[in-house]
Amino acid sequence: MTLPEIEDRLAAAGVDSPRFDALELIAHFEKISRAGAMAGGDFQSPALQDGVERRCRREPLAYILKQWDFMGHTFRLTDQCLIPRSDTELLCSLLIEKLPAGGRFADLCTGSGCIAIAALLARRDAQGVGVELYPDTLKVARENARMHGVENRLKLLQGDVCTMELSDS
C-alpha cells in the first residue's frame, strides 16, 4: 500500500484526518519517520495493513498505536484509558503554573497518568498521588511513571474516589 492508497481508504471510511492518520500509521508500523512515510514507497507490513483496517472501522488512532503524545511526552495507552486530549493540556498547564514550590497534588481517576506525570516532569520539586479504580488502567499509569522516571514522586493507588476506599495494590 502506498501513502495515497492508505489516505484514500481512510477518507472513504470517513476518517476526519486521513493524511495525518495515514502518516502516523505508516511511521509507527514501518518504524520510519513521518518524513520517510511522506517520501513514499510500497508498504506491505501486515501490522500496518491491520492498523489501516482498524482505523477504517473507526477505532481511535491512539488505541491502534498504543500510545499518544501529551504535553510533549509520549504515553503508553490501552483501550482501558481515556485518550489524552489537547484541551486537557490547558488543565495540566494550570496545575504546573499554580502549584506552589515543593507542592503536592492528587490526580483522581488518573487513567494513563499523563496529567500527573507531565506535571511532575515540568515541576521537579513536586510530588503527586494518582488514584485509579481499574487495576488494568493503573498498570498503564505505573508503566508510564516508570518510563518517564517519576515513579519515586508519584504514588499510585487503586481505589474508588467516590467511596475513598484506597489500596496500594
Short mmCIF file of C-alpha atoms in Angstrom, two decimals:
data_model
loop_
_atom_site.label_atom_id
_atom_site.label_comp_id
_atom_site.label_asym_id
_atom_site.label_seq_id
_atom_site.Cartn_x
_atom_site.Cartn_y
_atom_site.Cartn_z
CA MET A 1 0.00 0.00 0.00
CA THR A 2 1.20 3.49 -0.78
CA LEU A 3 0.57 6.63 1.24
CA PRO A 4 -2.07 7.87 -1.26
CA GLU A 5 -3.83 4.47 -1.21
CA ILE A 6 -3.96 4.43 2.59
CA GLU A 7 -5.11 8.03 2.69
CA ASP A 8 -7.87 7.28 0.15
CA ARG A 9 -9.06 4.24 2.13
CA LEU A 10 -9.22 6.25 5.34
CA ALA A 11 -11.05 9.13 3.61
CA ALA A 12 -13.58 6.70 2.12
CA ALA A 13 -14.17 5.32 5.62
CA GLY A 14 -14.99 8.82 6.86
CA VAL A 15 -11.84 9.37 8.94
CA ASP A 16 -11.59 13.10 9.71
CA SER A 17 -7.85 13.46 9.15
CA PRO A 18 -6.89 10.77 6.63
CA ARG A 19 -3.45 12.17 5.73
CA PHE A 20 -2.37 12.65 9.34
CA ASP A 21 -3.64 9.21 10.31
CA ALA A 22 -2.04 7.53 7.28
CA LEU A 23 1.32 9.12 8.07
CA GLU A 24 1.10 8.14 11.73
CA LEU A 25 0.18 4.55 10.88
CA ILE A 26 2.97 4.19 8.32
CA ALA A 27 5.59 5.78 10.58
CA HIS A 28 4.58 3.64 13.54
CA PHE A 29 4.26 0.25 11.88
CA GLU A 30 7.09 0.65 9.36
CA LYS A 31 9.32 2.16 12.07
CA ILE A 32 10.27 5.15 9.94
CA SER A 33 9.93 8.90 10.37
CA ARG A 34 6.92 10.81 9.10
CA ALA A 35 9.28 12.30 6.51
CA GLY A 36 10.17 8.78 5.41
CA ALA A 37 6.48 7.97 5.14
CA MET A 38 5.94 11.08 3.01
CA ALA A 39 8.84 10.11 0.75
CA GLY A 40 6.68 7.24 -0.41
CA GLY A 41 7.09 3.60 -1.07
CA ASP A 42 5.02 0.48 -1.14
CA PHE A 43 4.40 -0.53 2.46
CA GLN A 44 3.46 -4.18 2.95
CA SER A 45 3.71 -4.75 6.69
CA PRO A 46 0.86 -6.99 7.91
CA ALA A 47 0.75 -4.88 11.10
CA LEU A 48 0.26 -1.74 9.01
CA GLN A 49 -2.49 -3.39 6.98
CA ASP A 50 -4.22 -4.43 10.20
CA GLY A 51 -3.83 -0.91 11.61
CA VAL A 52 -5.38 0.62 8.49
CA GLU A 53 -8.31 -1.81 8.68
CA ARG A 54 -8.87 -0.99 12.35
CA ARG A 55 -8.79 2.75 11.62
CA CYS A 56 -11.23 2.25 8.72
CA ARG A 57 -13.56 0.66 11.31
CA ARG A 58 -13.14 3.97 13.20
CA GLU A 59 -11.11 2.58 16.07
CA PRO A 60 -9.27 5.54 17.65
CA LEU A 61 -5.77 6.03 16.30
CA ALA A 62 -4.30 6.22 19.82
CA TYR A 63 -5.61 2.73 20.64
CA ILE A 64 -4.18 1.33 17.42
CA LEU A 65 -0.77 2.90 18.06
CA LYS A 66 -0.99 2.06 21.79
CA GLN A 67 0.50 5.47 22.55
CA TRP A 68 -0.31 9.17 22.37
CA ASP A 69 1.51 12.44 22.91
CA PHE A 70 0.55 14.79 25.73
CA MET A 71 2.42 17.93 26.80
CA GLY A 72 5.36 16.98 24.59
CA HIS A 73 5.74 13.48 26.03
CA THR A 74 4.64 10.12 24.65
CA PHE A 75 2.47 7.95 26.88
CA ARG A 76 1.53 4.30 26.54
CA LEU A 77 -2.21 3.73 26.22
CA THR A 78 -4.64 0.86 26.09
CA ASP A 79 -8.34 0.87 25.44
CA GLN A 80 -8.71 0.87 29.24
CA CYS A 81 -7.53 4.50 29.30
CA LEU A 82 -9.10 7.69 28.05
CA ILE A 83 -7.12 9.28 25.23
CA PRO A 84 -5.37 12.46 26.39
CA ARG A 85 -6.87 15.47 24.66
CA SER A 86 -5.22 18.73 23.75
CA ASP A 87 -7.72 20.72 25.83
CA THR A 88 -6.62 18.73 28.88
CA GLU A 89 -3.15 20.21 28.33
CA LEU A 90 -4.63 23.53 29.49
CA LEU A 91 -5.62 21.91 32.80
CA CYS A 92 -2.15 20.44 33.18
CA SER A 93 -0.51 23.77 32.34
CA LEU A 94 -2.57 25.44 35.07
CA LEU A 95 -1.53 22.76 37.56
CA ILE A 96 2.13 23.32 36.67
CA GLU A 97 1.75 27.10 36.93
CA LYS A 98 -0.31 27.28 40.13
CA LEU A 99 1.34 24.52 42.15
CA PRO A 100 3.45 26.15 44.90
CA ALA A 101 7.14 25.32 45.24
CA GLY A 102 7.51 21.82 46.67
CA GLY A 103 3.77 21.34 46.20
CA ARG A 104 1.76 18.15 46.27
CA PHE A 105 -1.32 17.28 44.26
CA ALA A 106 -3.79 14.46 43.66
CA ASP A 107 -4.88 13.23 40.25
CA LEU A 108 -8.19 11.44 40.73
CA CYS A 109 -9.20 8.92 38.05
CA THR A 110 -5.63 9.12 36.78
CA GLY A 111 -6.05 6.76 33.84
CA SER A 112 -2.75 6.60 31.93
CA GLY A 113 -1.27 9.03 34.47
CA CYS A 114 -0.46 11.56 31.76
CA ILE A 115 -1.61 14.63 33.71
CA ALA A 116 0.28 13.76 36.89
CA ILE A 117 3.38 12.58 35.04
CA ALA A 118 3.56 15.60 32.73
CA ALA A 119 3.18 17.89 35.75
CA LEU A 120 5.95 16.07 37.60
CA LEU A 121 8.21 16.25 34.56
CA ALA A 122 7.70 20.02 34.42
CA ARG A 123 7.94 20.50 38.19
CA ARG A 124 10.88 18.51 39.55
CA ASP A 125 10.12 19.90 43.04
CA ALA A 126 6.59 18.44 43.19
CA GLN A 127 5.07 15.17 44.33
CA GLY A 128 1.74 13.62 43.41
CA VAL A 129 -0.77 10.92 44.14
CA GLY A 130 -2.77 9.25 41.39
CA VAL A 131 -5.92 7.29 42.17
CA GLU A 132 -7.48 4.88 39.68
CA LEU A 133 -10.40 2.48 40.10
CA TYR A 134 -9.41 -0.09 37.48
CA PRO A 135 -6.38 -2.36 38.07
CA ASP A 136 -5.51 -2.74 34.37
CA THR A 137 -5.59 1.02 33.88
CA LEU A 138 -3.46 1.51 36.99
CA LYS A 139 -0.85 -0.83 35.46
CA VAL A 140 -0.62 1.51 32.47
CA ALA A 141 -0.13 4.51 34.76
CA ARG A 142 2.62 2.66 36.65
CA GLU A 143 4.35 1.75 33.40
CA ASN A 144 4.19 5.37 32.22
CA ALA A 145 5.54 6.64 35.55
CA ARG A 146 8.50 4.25 35.29
CA MET A 147 9.07 5.08 31.63
CA HIS A 148 9.25 8.80 32.43
CA GLY A 149 11.28 8.36 35.63
CA VAL A 150 8.78 9.82 38.11
CA GLU A 151 7.76 6.64 39.93
CA ASN A 152 9.50 7.85 43.10
CA ARG A 153 7.46 11.08 43.17
CA LEU A 154 4.09 9.67 42.08
CA LYS A 155 2.29 7.36 44.47
CA LEU A 156 -0.30 5.37 42.56
CA LEU A 157 -3.25 3.91 44.43
CA GLN A 158 -6.12 1.73 43.38
CA GLY A 159 -9.43 2.91 44.73
CA ASP A 160 -12.85 4.35 44.29
CA VAL A 161 -12.74 8.13 44.66
CA CYS A 162 -16.48 8.18 45.40
CA THR A 163 -16.11 6.00 48.49
CA MET A 164 -12.41 6.79 49.16
CA GLU A 165 -11.64 3.11 49.63
CA LEU A 166 -7.98 3.03 48.57
CA SER A 167 -5.19 0.47 48.48
CA ASP A 168 -1.56 0.26 47.40
CA SER A 169 -2.24 -2.76 45.16
#
